[in-house]
PDB file of C-alpha atoms and ligand atoms in Angstrom:
ATOM      1  CA  UNK M   1      85.078  82.208 134.448  1.00  0.00           C
ATOM      2  CA  UNK M   2      88.207  83.586 134.962  1.00  0.00           C
ATOM      3  CA  UNK M   3      88.294  85.994 137.632  1.00  0.00           C
ATOM      4  CA  UNK M   4      90.900  88.826 138.068  1.00  0.00           C
ATOM      5  CA  UNK M   5      91.559  91.445 140.337  1.00  0.00           C
ATOM      6  CA  UNK M   6      94.890  93.114 139.034  1.00  0.00           C
ATOM      7  CA  UNK M   7      94.536  95.805 136.434  1.00  0.00           C
ATOM      8  CA  UNK M   8      98.060  95.047 134.695  1.00  0.00           C
ATOM      9  CA  UNK M   9      96.799  91.223 134.435  1.00  0.00           C
ATOM     10  CA  UNK M  10      93.643  92.080 133.076  1.00  0.00           C
ATOM     11  CA  UNK M  11      95.180  94.487 130.828  1.00  0.00           C
ATOM     12  CA  UNK M  12      97.392  91.916 129.582  1.00  0.00           C
ATOM     13  CA  UNK M  13      94.673  89.224 129.065  1.00  0.00           C
ATOM     14  CA  UNK M  14      92.644  91.546 127.222  1.00  0.00           C
ATOM     15  CA  UNK M  15      95.203  92.622 124.769  1.00  0.00           C
ATOM     16  CA  UNK M  16      96.023  89.364 123.918  1.00  0.00           C
ATOM     17  CA  UNK M  17      92.719  88.331 123.494  1.00  0.00           C
ATOM     18  CA  UNK M  18      91.483  91.189 121.629  1.00  0.00           C
ATOM     19  CA  UNK M  19      93.231  90.012 118.272  1.00  0.00           C
ATOM     20  CA  UNK M  20      92.087  86.291 119.033  1.00  0.00           C
ATOM     21  CA  UNK M  21      88.464  86.327 120.446  1.00  0.00           C
ATOM     22  CA  UNK M  22      86.387  88.080 117.957  1.00  0.00           C
ATOM     23  CA  UNK M  23      83.851  90.418 119.040  1.00  0.00           C
ATOM     24  CA  UNK M  24      83.854  91.350 122.902  1.00  0.00           C
ATOM     25  CA  UNK M  25      81.059  92.592 124.770  1.00  0.00           C
ATOM     26  CA  UNK M  26      81.717  94.349 128.237  1.00  0.00           C
ATOM     27  CA  UNK M  27      79.046  94.736 130.779  1.00  0.00           C
ATOM     28  CA  UNK M  28      80.553  96.865 133.910  1.00  0.00           C
ATOM     29  CA  UNK M  29      78.669  96.691 137.133  1.00  0.00           C
ATOM     30  CA  UNK M  30      78.781  97.475 140.517  1.00  0.00           C
ATOM     31  CA  UNK M  31      77.466  93.777 141.579  1.00  0.00           C
ATOM     32  CA  UNK M  32      74.531  93.126 143.348  1.00  0.00           C
ATOM     33  CA  UNK M  33      73.226  91.939 140.201  1.00  0.00           C
ATOM     34  CA  UNK M  34      69.390  91.195 139.164  1.00  0.00           C
ATOM     35  CA  UNK M  35      67.364  90.264 136.275  1.00  0.00           C
ATOM     36  CA  UNK M  36      68.499  93.977 134.669  1.00  0.00           C
ATOM     37  CA  UNK M  37      72.044  93.083 134.843  1.00  0.00           C
ATOM     38  CA  UNK M  38      71.621  89.274 133.222  1.00  0.00           C
ATOM     39  CA  UNK M  39      69.404  91.075 130.372  1.00  0.00           C
ATOM     40  CA  UNK M  40      72.871  93.086 129.711  1.00  0.00           C
ATOM     41  CA  UNK M  41      74.782  90.062 129.641  1.00  0.00           C
ATOM     42  CA  UNK M  42      72.617  87.972 127.272  1.00  0.00           C
ATOM     43  CA  UNK M  43      72.503  90.634 124.825  1.00  0.00           C
ATOM     44  CA  UNK M  44      75.936  90.684 125.211  1.00  0.00           C
ATOM     45  CA  UNK M  45      76.214  87.076 124.638  1.00  0.00           C
ATOM     46  CA  UNK M  46      73.979  87.265 121.710  1.00  0.00           C
ATOM     47  CA  UNK M  47      76.078  89.780 119.767  1.00  0.00           C
ATOM     48  CA  UNK M  48      79.608  89.155 120.808  1.00  0.00           C
ATOM     49  CA  UNK M  49      81.925  85.968 120.911  1.00  0.00           C
ATOM     50  CA  UNK M  50      83.108  86.610 124.339  1.00  0.00           C
ATOM     51  CA  UNK M  51      81.562  88.684 127.267  1.00  0.00           C
ATOM     52  CA  UNK M  52      83.661  90.031 129.934  1.00  0.00           C
ATOM     53  CA  UNK M  53      82.088  91.903 132.936  1.00  0.00           C
ATOM     54  CA  UNK M  54      83.373  93.887 135.821  1.00  0.00           C
ATOM     55  CA  UNK M  55      82.272  94.381 139.427  1.00  0.00           C
ATOM     56  CA  UNK M  56      83.342  97.272 141.316  1.00  0.00           C
ATOM     57  CA  UNK M  57      81.628  99.460 143.542  1.00  0.00           C
ATOM     58  CA  UNK M  58      83.189 102.675 142.830  1.00  0.00           C
ATOM     59  CA  UNK M  59      83.656 105.332 145.482  1.00  0.00           C
ATOM     60  CA  UNK M  60      84.190 108.224 143.256  1.00  0.00           C
ATOM     61  CA  UNK M  61      80.749 108.242 142.076  1.00  0.00           C
ATOM     62  CA  UNK M  62      79.174 108.510 145.719  1.00  0.00           C
ATOM     63  CA  UNK M  63      79.228 111.693 147.255  1.00  0.00           C
ATOM     64  CA  UNK M  64      80.120 111.899 150.981  1.00  0.00           C
ATOM     65  CA  UNK M  65      76.756 110.812 152.737  1.00  0.00           C
ATOM     66  CA  UNK M  66      75.395 108.813 150.053  1.00  0.00           C
ATOM     67  CA  UNK M  67      75.472 105.207 150.217  1.00  0.00           C
ATOM     68  CA  UNK M  68      78.697 103.893 149.185  1.00  0.00           C
ATOM     69  CA  UNK M  69      79.148 102.004 152.332  1.00  0.00           C
ATOM     70  CA  UNK M  70      76.000 100.460 152.537  1.00  0.00           C
ATOM     71  CA  UNK M  71      75.869  99.326 148.913  1.00  0.00           C
ATOM     72  CA  UNK M  72      74.935  95.889 148.611  1.00  0.00           C
ATOM     73  CA  UNK M  73      77.652  93.639 148.050  1.00  0.00           C
ATOM     74  CA  UNK M  74      76.846  90.004 147.025  1.00  0.00           C
ATOM     75  CA  UNK M  75      80.266  88.981 145.331  1.00  0.00           C
ATOM     76  CA  UNK M  76      79.860  85.136 145.574  1.00  0.00           C
ATOM     77  CA  UNK M  77      76.210  85.090 144.295  1.00  0.00           C
ATOM     78  CA  UNK M  78      76.944  87.642 141.568  1.00  0.00           C
ATOM     79  CA  UNK M  79      79.934  85.257 140.361  1.00  0.00           C
ATOM     80  CA  UNK M  80      77.417  82.502 140.282  1.00  0.00           C
ATOM     81  CA  UNK M  81      75.429  84.154 138.470  1.00  0.00           C
ATOM     82  CA  UNK M  82      78.052  85.464 135.636  1.00  0.00           C
ATOM     83  CA  UNK M  83      79.341  81.876 135.190  1.00  0.00           C
ATOM     84  CA  UNK M  84      75.851  80.478 134.775  1.00  0.00           C
ATOM     85  CA  UNK M  85      75.367  83.227 131.903  1.00  0.00           C
ATOM     86  CA  UNK M  86      78.560  82.259 129.998  1.00  0.00           C
ATOM     87  CA  UNK M  87      80.687  85.494 131.221  1.00  0.00           C
ATOM     88  CA  UNK M  88      84.395  84.482 130.429  1.00  0.00           C
ATOM     89  CA  UNK M  89      86.136  87.087 131.999  1.00  0.00           C
ATOM     90  CA  UNK M  90      85.226  88.720 135.431  1.00  0.00           C
ATOM     91  CA  UNK M  91      87.370  91.970 136.386  1.00  0.00           C
ATOM     92  CA  UNK M  92      86.920  92.732 139.971  1.00  0.00           C
ATOM     93  CA  UNK M  93      89.608  95.015 141.254  1.00  0.00           C
ATOM     94  CA  UNK M  94      90.035  96.635 145.175  1.00  0.00           C
ATOM     95  CA  UNK M  95      89.671 100.649 145.357  1.00  0.00           C
ATOM     96  CA  UNK M  96      93.414 101.044 145.666  1.00  0.00           C
ATOM     97  CA  UNK M  97      94.129  98.943 142.449  1.00  0.00           C
ATOM     98  CA  UNK M  98      91.701 101.322 140.669  1.00  0.00           C
ATOM     99  CA  UNK M  99      92.880 104.331 142.374  1.00  0.00           C
ATOM    100  CA  UNK M 100      96.322 103.928 143.742  1.00  0.00           C
ATOM    101  CA  UNK M 101      97.759 106.785 145.830  1.00  0.00           C
ATOM    102  CA  UNK M 102      98.719 109.696 143.676  1.00  0.00           C
ATOM    103  CA  UNK M 103      96.073 109.124 141.242  1.00  0.00           C
ATOM    104  CA  UNK M 104      94.532 112.609 139.999  1.00  0.00           C
ATOM    105  CA  UNK M 105      93.165 112.576 136.795  1.00  0.00           C
ATOM    106  CA  UNK M 106      89.395 112.780 136.259  1.00  0.00           C
ATOM    107  CA  UNK M 107      86.760 112.838 133.224  1.00  0.00           C
ATOM    108  CA  UNK M 108      84.264 115.621 133.444  1.00  0.00           C
ATOM    109  CA  UNK M 109      81.669 115.798 130.934  1.00  0.00           C
ATOM    110  CA  UNK M 110      80.412 119.438 131.224  1.00  0.00           C
ATOM    111  CA  UNK M 111      76.810 120.271 130.290  1.00  0.00           C
ATOM    112  CA  UNK M 112      75.202 116.922 130.128  1.00  0.00           C
ATOM    113  CA  UNK M 113      77.057 115.457 133.018  1.00  0.00           C
ATOM    114  CA  UNK M 114      75.540 118.521 135.138  1.00  0.00           C
ATOM    115  CA  UNK M 115      72.052 117.753 133.929  1.00  0.00           C
ATOM    116  CA  UNK M 116      69.178 115.488 135.659  1.00  0.00           C
ATOM    117  CA  UNK M 117      71.090 113.334 138.190  1.00  0.00           C
ATOM    118  CA  UNK M 118      74.004 115.413 137.785  1.00  0.00           C
ATOM    119  CA  UNK M 119      72.070 118.368 138.954  1.00  0.00           C
ATOM    120  CA  UNK M 120      71.125 116.693 141.886  1.00  0.00           C
ATOM    121  CA  UNK M 121      74.483 114.463 142.696  1.00  0.00           C
ATOM    122  CA  UNK M 122      77.370 116.966 141.655  1.00  0.00           C
ATOM    123  CA  UNK M 123      80.503 114.997 140.645  1.00  0.00           C
ATOM    124  CA  UNK M 124      78.550 111.565 140.257  1.00  0.00           C
ATOM    125  CA  UNK M 125      79.161 111.486 136.539  1.00  0.00           C
ATOM    126  CA  UNK M 126      82.781 112.604 136.783  1.00  0.00           C
ATOM    127  CA  UNK M 127      83.170 109.719 138.797  1.00  0.00           C
ATOM    128  CA  UNK M 128      81.183 107.625 136.385  1.00  0.00           C
ATOM    129  CA  UNK M 129      82.963 108.803 133.365  1.00  0.00           C
ATOM    130  CA  UNK M 130      86.474 108.180 134.940  1.00  0.00           C
ATOM    131  CA  UNK M 131      85.872 104.619 136.025  1.00  0.00           C
ATOM    132  CA  UNK M 132      84.416 103.710 132.608  1.00  0.00           C
ATOM    133  CA  UNK M 133      86.700 105.283 130.706  1.00  0.00           C
ATOM    134  CA  UNK M 134      89.567 103.307 132.750  1.00  0.00           C
ATOM    135  CA  UNK M 135      87.341 100.125 132.662  1.00  0.00           C
ATOM    136  CA  UNK M 136      87.464 100.846 128.857  1.00  0.00           C
ATOM    137  CA  UNK M 137      91.260 101.185 128.628  1.00  0.00           C
ATOM    138  CA  UNK M 138      91.381  97.730 130.611  1.00  0.00           C
ATOM    139  CA  UNK M 139      88.971  95.657 128.785  1.00  0.00           C
ATOM    140  CA  UNK M 140      89.066  97.027 125.610  1.00  0.00           C
ATOM    141  CA  UNK M 141      85.816  95.866 124.598  1.00  0.00           C
ATOM    142  CA  UNK M 142      84.215  96.455 121.153  1.00  0.00           C
ATOM    143  CA  UNK M 143      80.801  96.855 122.668  1.00  0.00           C
ATOM    144  CA  UNK M 144      80.026  97.728 126.152  1.00  0.00           C
ATOM    145  CA  UNK M 145      76.309  97.345 127.566  1.00  0.00           C
ATOM    146  CA  UNK M 146      74.616  99.851 129.785  1.00  0.00           C
ATOM    147  CA  UNK M 147      71.130  99.878 131.067  1.00  0.00           C
ATOM    148  CA  UNK M 148      68.417 102.440 129.628  1.00  0.00           C
ATOM    149  CA  UNK M 149      67.276 102.804 133.266  1.00  0.00           C
ATOM    150  CA  UNK M 150      70.198 105.209 133.966  1.00  0.00           C
ATOM    151  CA  UNK M 151      69.520 107.231 130.864  1.00  0.00           C
ATOM    152  CA  UNK M 152      71.720 110.269 132.230  1.00  0.00           C
ATOM    153  CA  UNK M 153      74.507 107.837 132.462  1.00  0.00           C
ATOM    154  CA  UNK M 154      73.831 106.823 128.884  1.00  0.00           C
ATOM    155  CA  UNK M 155      73.904 110.000 127.515  1.00  0.00           C
ATOM    156  CA  UNK M 156      77.036 111.183 129.283  1.00  0.00           C
ATOM    157  CA  UNK M 157      78.844 107.976 128.448  1.00  0.00           C
ATOM    158  CA  UNK M 158      77.864 108.038 124.803  1.00  0.00           C
ATOM    159  CA  UNK M 159      79.263 111.760 124.956  1.00  0.00           C
ATOM    160  CA  UNK M 160      82.564 110.738 126.530  1.00  0.00           C
ATOM    161  CA  UNK M 161      82.979 107.683 124.171  1.00  0.00           C
ATOM    162  CA  UNK M 162      82.345 110.136 121.192  1.00  0.00           C
ATOM    163  CA  UNK M 163      84.485 113.124 122.163  1.00  0.00           C
ATOM    164  CA  UNK M 164      87.608 110.956 123.764  1.00  0.00           C
ATOM    165  CA  UNK M 165      87.340 108.535 120.395  1.00  0.00           C
ATOM    166  CA  UNK M 166      86.932 105.431 122.363  1.00  0.00           C
ATOM    167  CA  UNK M 167      87.007 102.381 119.365  1.00  0.00           C
ATOM    168  CA  UNK M 168      83.870 100.914 120.913  1.00  0.00           C
ATOM    169  CA  UNK M 169      80.140 100.987 120.659  1.00  0.00           C
ATOM    170  CA  UNK M 170      78.038 102.053 123.473  1.00  0.00           C
ATOM    171  CA  UNK M 171      74.614  99.621 123.737  1.00  0.00           C
ATOM    172  CA  UNK M 172      71.972 100.750 125.622  1.00  0.00           C
ATOM    173  CA  UNK M 173      69.381  98.089 126.481  1.00  0.00           C
ATOM    174  CA  UNK M 174      65.796  98.216 127.595  1.00  0.00           C
ATOM    175  CA  UNK M 175      64.634  98.533 131.137  1.00  0.00           C
ATOM    176  CA  UNK M 176      63.512  95.373 133.104  1.00  0.00           C
ATOM    177  CA  UNK M 177      60.858  95.579 135.361  1.00  0.00           C
ATOM    178  CA  UNK M 178      59.042  93.466 138.066  1.00  0.00           C
ATOM    179  CA  UNK M 179      55.573  92.252 137.060  1.00  0.00           C
ATOM    180  CA  UNK M 180      53.976  95.197 138.877  1.00  0.00           C
ATOM    181  CA  UNK M 181      56.258  97.505 136.907  1.00  0.00           C
ATOM    182  CA  UNK M 182      58.936  98.636 139.288  1.00  0.00           C
ATOM    183  CA  UNK M 183      62.155  99.352 137.429  1.00  0.00           C
ATOM    184  CA  UNK M 184      64.687  96.834 138.599  1.00  0.00           C
ATOM    185  CA  UNK M 185      67.554  98.176 140.548  1.00  0.00           C
ATOM    186  CA  UNK M 186      70.069  97.447 142.975  1.00  0.00           C
ATOM    187  CA  UNK M 187      68.824  99.985 145.696  1.00  0.00           C
ATOM    188  CA  UNK M 188      65.315  98.373 145.375  1.00  0.00           C
ATOM    189  CA  UNK M 189      66.914  96.118 148.266  1.00  0.00           C
ATOM    190  CA  UNK M 190      66.784  98.943 150.367  1.00  0.00           C
ATOM    191  CA  UNK M 191      62.812  99.343 150.154  1.00  0.00           C
ATOM    192  CA  UNK M 192      60.749  97.488 153.075  1.00  0.00           C
ATOM    193  CA  UNK M 193      57.413  96.542 152.297  1.00  0.00           C
ATOM    194  CA  UNK M 194      55.358  99.763 152.258  1.00  0.00           C
ATOM    195  CA  UNK M 195      58.333 101.821 150.444  1.00  0.00           C
ATOM    196  CA  UNK M 196      58.046  98.835 147.680  1.00  0.00           C
ATOM    197  CA  UNK M 197      54.269  99.678 147.550  1.00  0.00           C
ATOM    198  CA  UNK M 198      54.980 103.308 147.365  1.00  0.00           C
ATOM    199  CA  UNK M 199      57.982 103.267 144.950  1.00  0.00           C
ATOM    200  CA  UNK M 200      55.220 102.243 142.316  1.00  0.00           C
ATOM    201  CA  UNK M 201      54.004 105.865 141.793  1.00  0.00           C
ATOM    202  CA  UNK M 202      57.138 106.441 139.695  1.00  0.00           C
ATOM    203  CA  UNK M 203      56.105 103.871 137.082  1.00  0.00           C
ATOM    204  CA  UNK M 204      52.227 105.158 137.571  1.00  0.00           C
ATOM    205  CA  UNK M 205      53.376 108.327 136.747  1.00  0.00           C
ATOM    206  CA  UNK M 206      55.402 107.643 133.575  1.00  0.00           C
ATOM    207  CA  UNK M 207      52.561 105.535 132.444  1.00  0.00           C
ATOM    208  CA  UNK M 208      50.077 107.894 132.794  1.00  0.00           C
ATOM    209  CA  UNK M 209      52.448 110.439 130.870  1.00  0.00           C
ATOM    210  CA  UNK M 210      52.862 107.540 127.852  1.00  0.00           C
ATOM    211  CA  UNK M 211      49.349 107.285 127.821  1.00  0.00           C
ATOM    212  CA  UNK M 212      48.745 111.264 127.399  1.00  0.00           C
ATOM    213  CA  UNK M 213      51.496 111.337 124.514  1.00  0.00           C
ATOM    214  CA  UNK M 214      49.815 108.235 122.802  1.00  0.00           C
ATOM    215  CA  UNK M 215      46.231 110.112 123.012  1.00  0.00           C
ATOM    216  CA  UNK M 216      48.055 113.394 121.173  1.00  0.00           C
ATOM    217  CA  UNK M 217      49.147 115.599 123.777  1.00  0.00           C
ATOM    218  CA  UNK M 218      52.946 116.498 123.085  1.00  0.00           C
ATOM    219  CA  UNK M 219      53.073 119.738 125.105  1.00  0.00           C
ATOM    220  CA  UNK M 220      55.949 119.020 127.672  1.00  0.00           C
ATOM    221  CA  UNK M 221      54.486 121.533 130.426  1.00  0.00           C
ATOM    222  CA  UNK M 222      50.980 119.730 130.302  1.00  0.00           C
ATOM    223  CA  UNK M 223      52.602 116.225 130.231  1.00  0.00           C
ATOM    224  CA  UNK M 224      54.800 117.387 133.422  1.00  0.00           C
ATOM    225  CA  UNK M 225      51.800 118.888 135.238  1.00  0.00           C
ATOM    226  CA  UNK M 226      49.875 115.347 134.656  1.00  0.00           C
ATOM    227  CA  UNK M 227      52.859 113.475 136.141  1.00  0.00           C
ATOM    228  CA  UNK M 228      53.462 115.820 138.920  1.00  0.00           C
ATOM    229  CA  UNK M 229      49.695 115.346 139.795  1.00  0.00           C
ATOM    230  CA  UNK M 230      50.097 111.558 140.324  1.00  0.00           C
ATOM    231  CA  UNK M 231      53.758 112.079 142.249  1.00  0.00           C
ATOM    232  CA  UNK M 232      52.638 114.855 144.409  1.00  0.00           C
ATOM    233  CA  UNK M 233      49.512 113.002 145.900  1.00  0.00           C
ATOM    234  CA  UNK M 234      51.658 109.724 146.866  1.00  0.00           C
ATOM    235  CA  UNK M 235      52.627 109.557 150.448  1.00  0.00           C
ATOM    236  CA  UNK M 236      56.030 108.708 151.616  1.00  0.00           C
ATOM    237  CA  UNK M 237      57.779 109.942 147.951  1.00  0.00           C
ATOM    238  CA  UNK M 238      59.832 113.164 147.595  1.00  0.00           C
ATOM    239  CA  UNK M 239      60.143 113.885 143.843  1.00  0.00           C
ATOM    240  CA  UNK M 240      63.631 115.173 142.764  1.00  0.00           C
ATOM    241  CA  UNK M 241      62.876 115.888 139.483  1.00  0.00           C
ATOM    242  CA  UNK M 242      60.330 114.815 136.795  1.00  0.00           C
ATOM    243  CA  UNK M 243      61.882 115.876 133.436  1.00  0.00           C
ATOM    244  CA  UNK M 244      61.235 115.984 129.694  1.00  0.00           C
ATOM    245  CA  UNK M 245      64.318 116.302 127.911  1.00  0.00           C
ATOM    246  CA  UNK M 246      66.365 115.505 124.726  1.00  0.00           C
ATOM    247  CA  UNK M 247      67.601 112.139 125.410  1.00  0.00           C
ATOM    248  CA  UNK M 248      71.188 112.905 124.212  1.00  0.00           C
ATOM    249  CA  UNK M 249      71.725 116.377 125.169  1.00  0.00           C
ATOM    250  CA  UNK M 250      69.285 116.062 128.327  1.00  0.00           C
ATOM    251  CA  UNK M 251      68.156 119.760 127.781  1.00  0.00           C
ATOM    252  CA  UNK M 252      64.331 120.245 128.212  1.00  0.00           C
ATOM    253  CA  UNK M 253      62.238 120.335 125.174  1.00  0.00           C
ATOM    254  CA  UNK M 254      59.033 121.946 124.707  1.00  0.00           C
ATOM    255  CA  UNK M 255      57.238 119.293 122.409  1.00  0.00           C
ATOM    256  CA  UNK M 256      57.606 115.757 122.695  1.00  0.00           C
ATOM    257  CA  UNK M 257      58.823 113.751 119.850  1.00  0.00           C
ATOM    258  CA  UNK M 258      60.041 110.322 119.045  1.00  0.00           C
ATOM    259  CA  UNK M 259      62.855 109.338 121.115  1.00  0.00           C
ATOM    260  CA  UNK M 260      62.220 112.302 123.446  1.00  0.00           C
ATOM    261  CA  UNK M 261      63.066 111.063 127.423  1.00  0.00           C
ATOM    262  CA  UNK M 262      60.804 111.185 130.300  1.00  0.00           C
ATOM    263  CA  UNK M 263      62.328 110.759 133.424  1.00  0.00           C
ATOM    264  CA  UNK M 264      61.565 110.833 137.056  1.00  0.00           C
ATOM    265  CA  UNK M 265      63.837 110.453 140.154  1.00  0.00           C
ATOM    266  CA  UNK M 266      62.517 110.344 143.518  1.00  0.00           C
ATOM    267  CA  UNK M 267      63.024 109.464 147.173  1.00  0.00           C
ATOM    268  CA  UNK M 268      61.095 106.670 148.827  1.00  0.00           C
ATOM    269  CA  UNK M 269      61.972 106.756 152.601  1.00  0.00           C
ATOM    270  CA  UNK M 270      65.642 107.403 152.145  1.00  0.00           C
ATOM    271  CA  UNK M 271      66.150 105.469 149.078  1.00  0.00           C
ATOM    272  CA  UNK M 272      66.827 107.702 145.747  1.00  0.00           C
ATOM    273  CA  UNK M 273      64.887 105.583 142.646  1.00  0.00           C
ATOM    274  CA  UNK M 274      64.907 106.498 138.939  1.00  0.00           C
ATOM    275  CA  UNK M 275      62.839 105.480 136.196  1.00  0.00           C
ATOM    276  CA  UNK M 276      62.364 106.721 132.494  1.00  0.00           C
ATOM    277  CA  UNK M 277      60.739 106.185 129.200  1.00  0.00           C
ATOM    278  CA  UNK M 278      61.575 107.167 125.506  1.00  0.00           C
ATOM    279  CA  UNK M 279      58.204 108.703 123.738  1.00  0.00           C
ATOM    280  CA  UNK M 280      57.008 106.558 121.044  1.00  0.00           C
TER     281      UNK M 280
HETATM  282  O1  PAF A 301      75.639 101.851 136.233  1.00  0.00           O
HETATM  283  C1  PAF A 301      76.343 101.445 137.087  1.00  0.00           C
HETATM  284  O2  PAF A 301      76.197 100.404 137.664  1.00  0.00           O
HETATM  285  C2  PAF A 301      77.582 102.358 137.237  1.00  0.00           C
HETATM  286  O3  PAF A 301      77.667 103.468 137.239  1.00  0.00           O
HETATM  287  C3  PAF A 301      78.835 101.729 136.452  1.00  0.00           C
HETATM  288  C4  PAF A 301      78.627 101.991 134.764  1.00  0.00           C
HETATM  289  C5  PAF A 301      79.244 100.299 136.366  1.00  0.00           C
HETATM  290  C6  PAF A 301      79.967 102.795 136.824  1.00  0.00           C
HETATM  291  O4  PAF A 301      80.539 102.113 138.034  1.00  0.00           O
END
């Protein structure tokens, strides 16, 4: 695996390769890799001739007071995992390489970018859209792979790709869970034993809602109440949002249809976790 830290070098390698290496898949990450990231790499490997990944903890998507400084950084171990999964090229720039002095341009996706996590974390999706647009320009992939766990991020990036005519396909990949149902996340590393137990309520609330949908209940207000009843009884958990929305626009829907997004965000202790499912 070739590790590249400079934008100019990565861009030059990728430009040359674009004509030679067939389909290129790209998996952007912030590192602290887990089985969820590995599933993105494996999907990319089955669909593309070469796979590039990036590791960059993007300061622009963290608000002051959020966990940028504490965000887990496990670069050596990440490199081992990526190498073992057959990633050909890793882009791992420093922050000043991505945002040199004088860089002022950002990308905002209004509307969608202000909903769900965008409402709770103002400016977050501007940071995400800006860094991902830059990464797309640098890596020039044909397909880019993102986890469905970050459903709002996926919607924002799909809109950006469409609006700005990026010549690539955004591929959403299924959430990977621990055996007890907890969605894998780099932020799970922050949880102590008790919080890890308490965090399970997010998945439990979603499972209960999914069962009600399977049983024929389609009214969002009723389903939200079912979920809230479970979440509100949980100790150590502070709900940020429980929402039933259109998966593309992230706008609330009155009735659930196939593909409707049911999403939850909550603080467990000081850790903000998210989870969701798409209605069957
Ligand atoms: O999902 C993430 O890890 C990040 O938001 C991303 C897409 C790598 C952008 O920094």
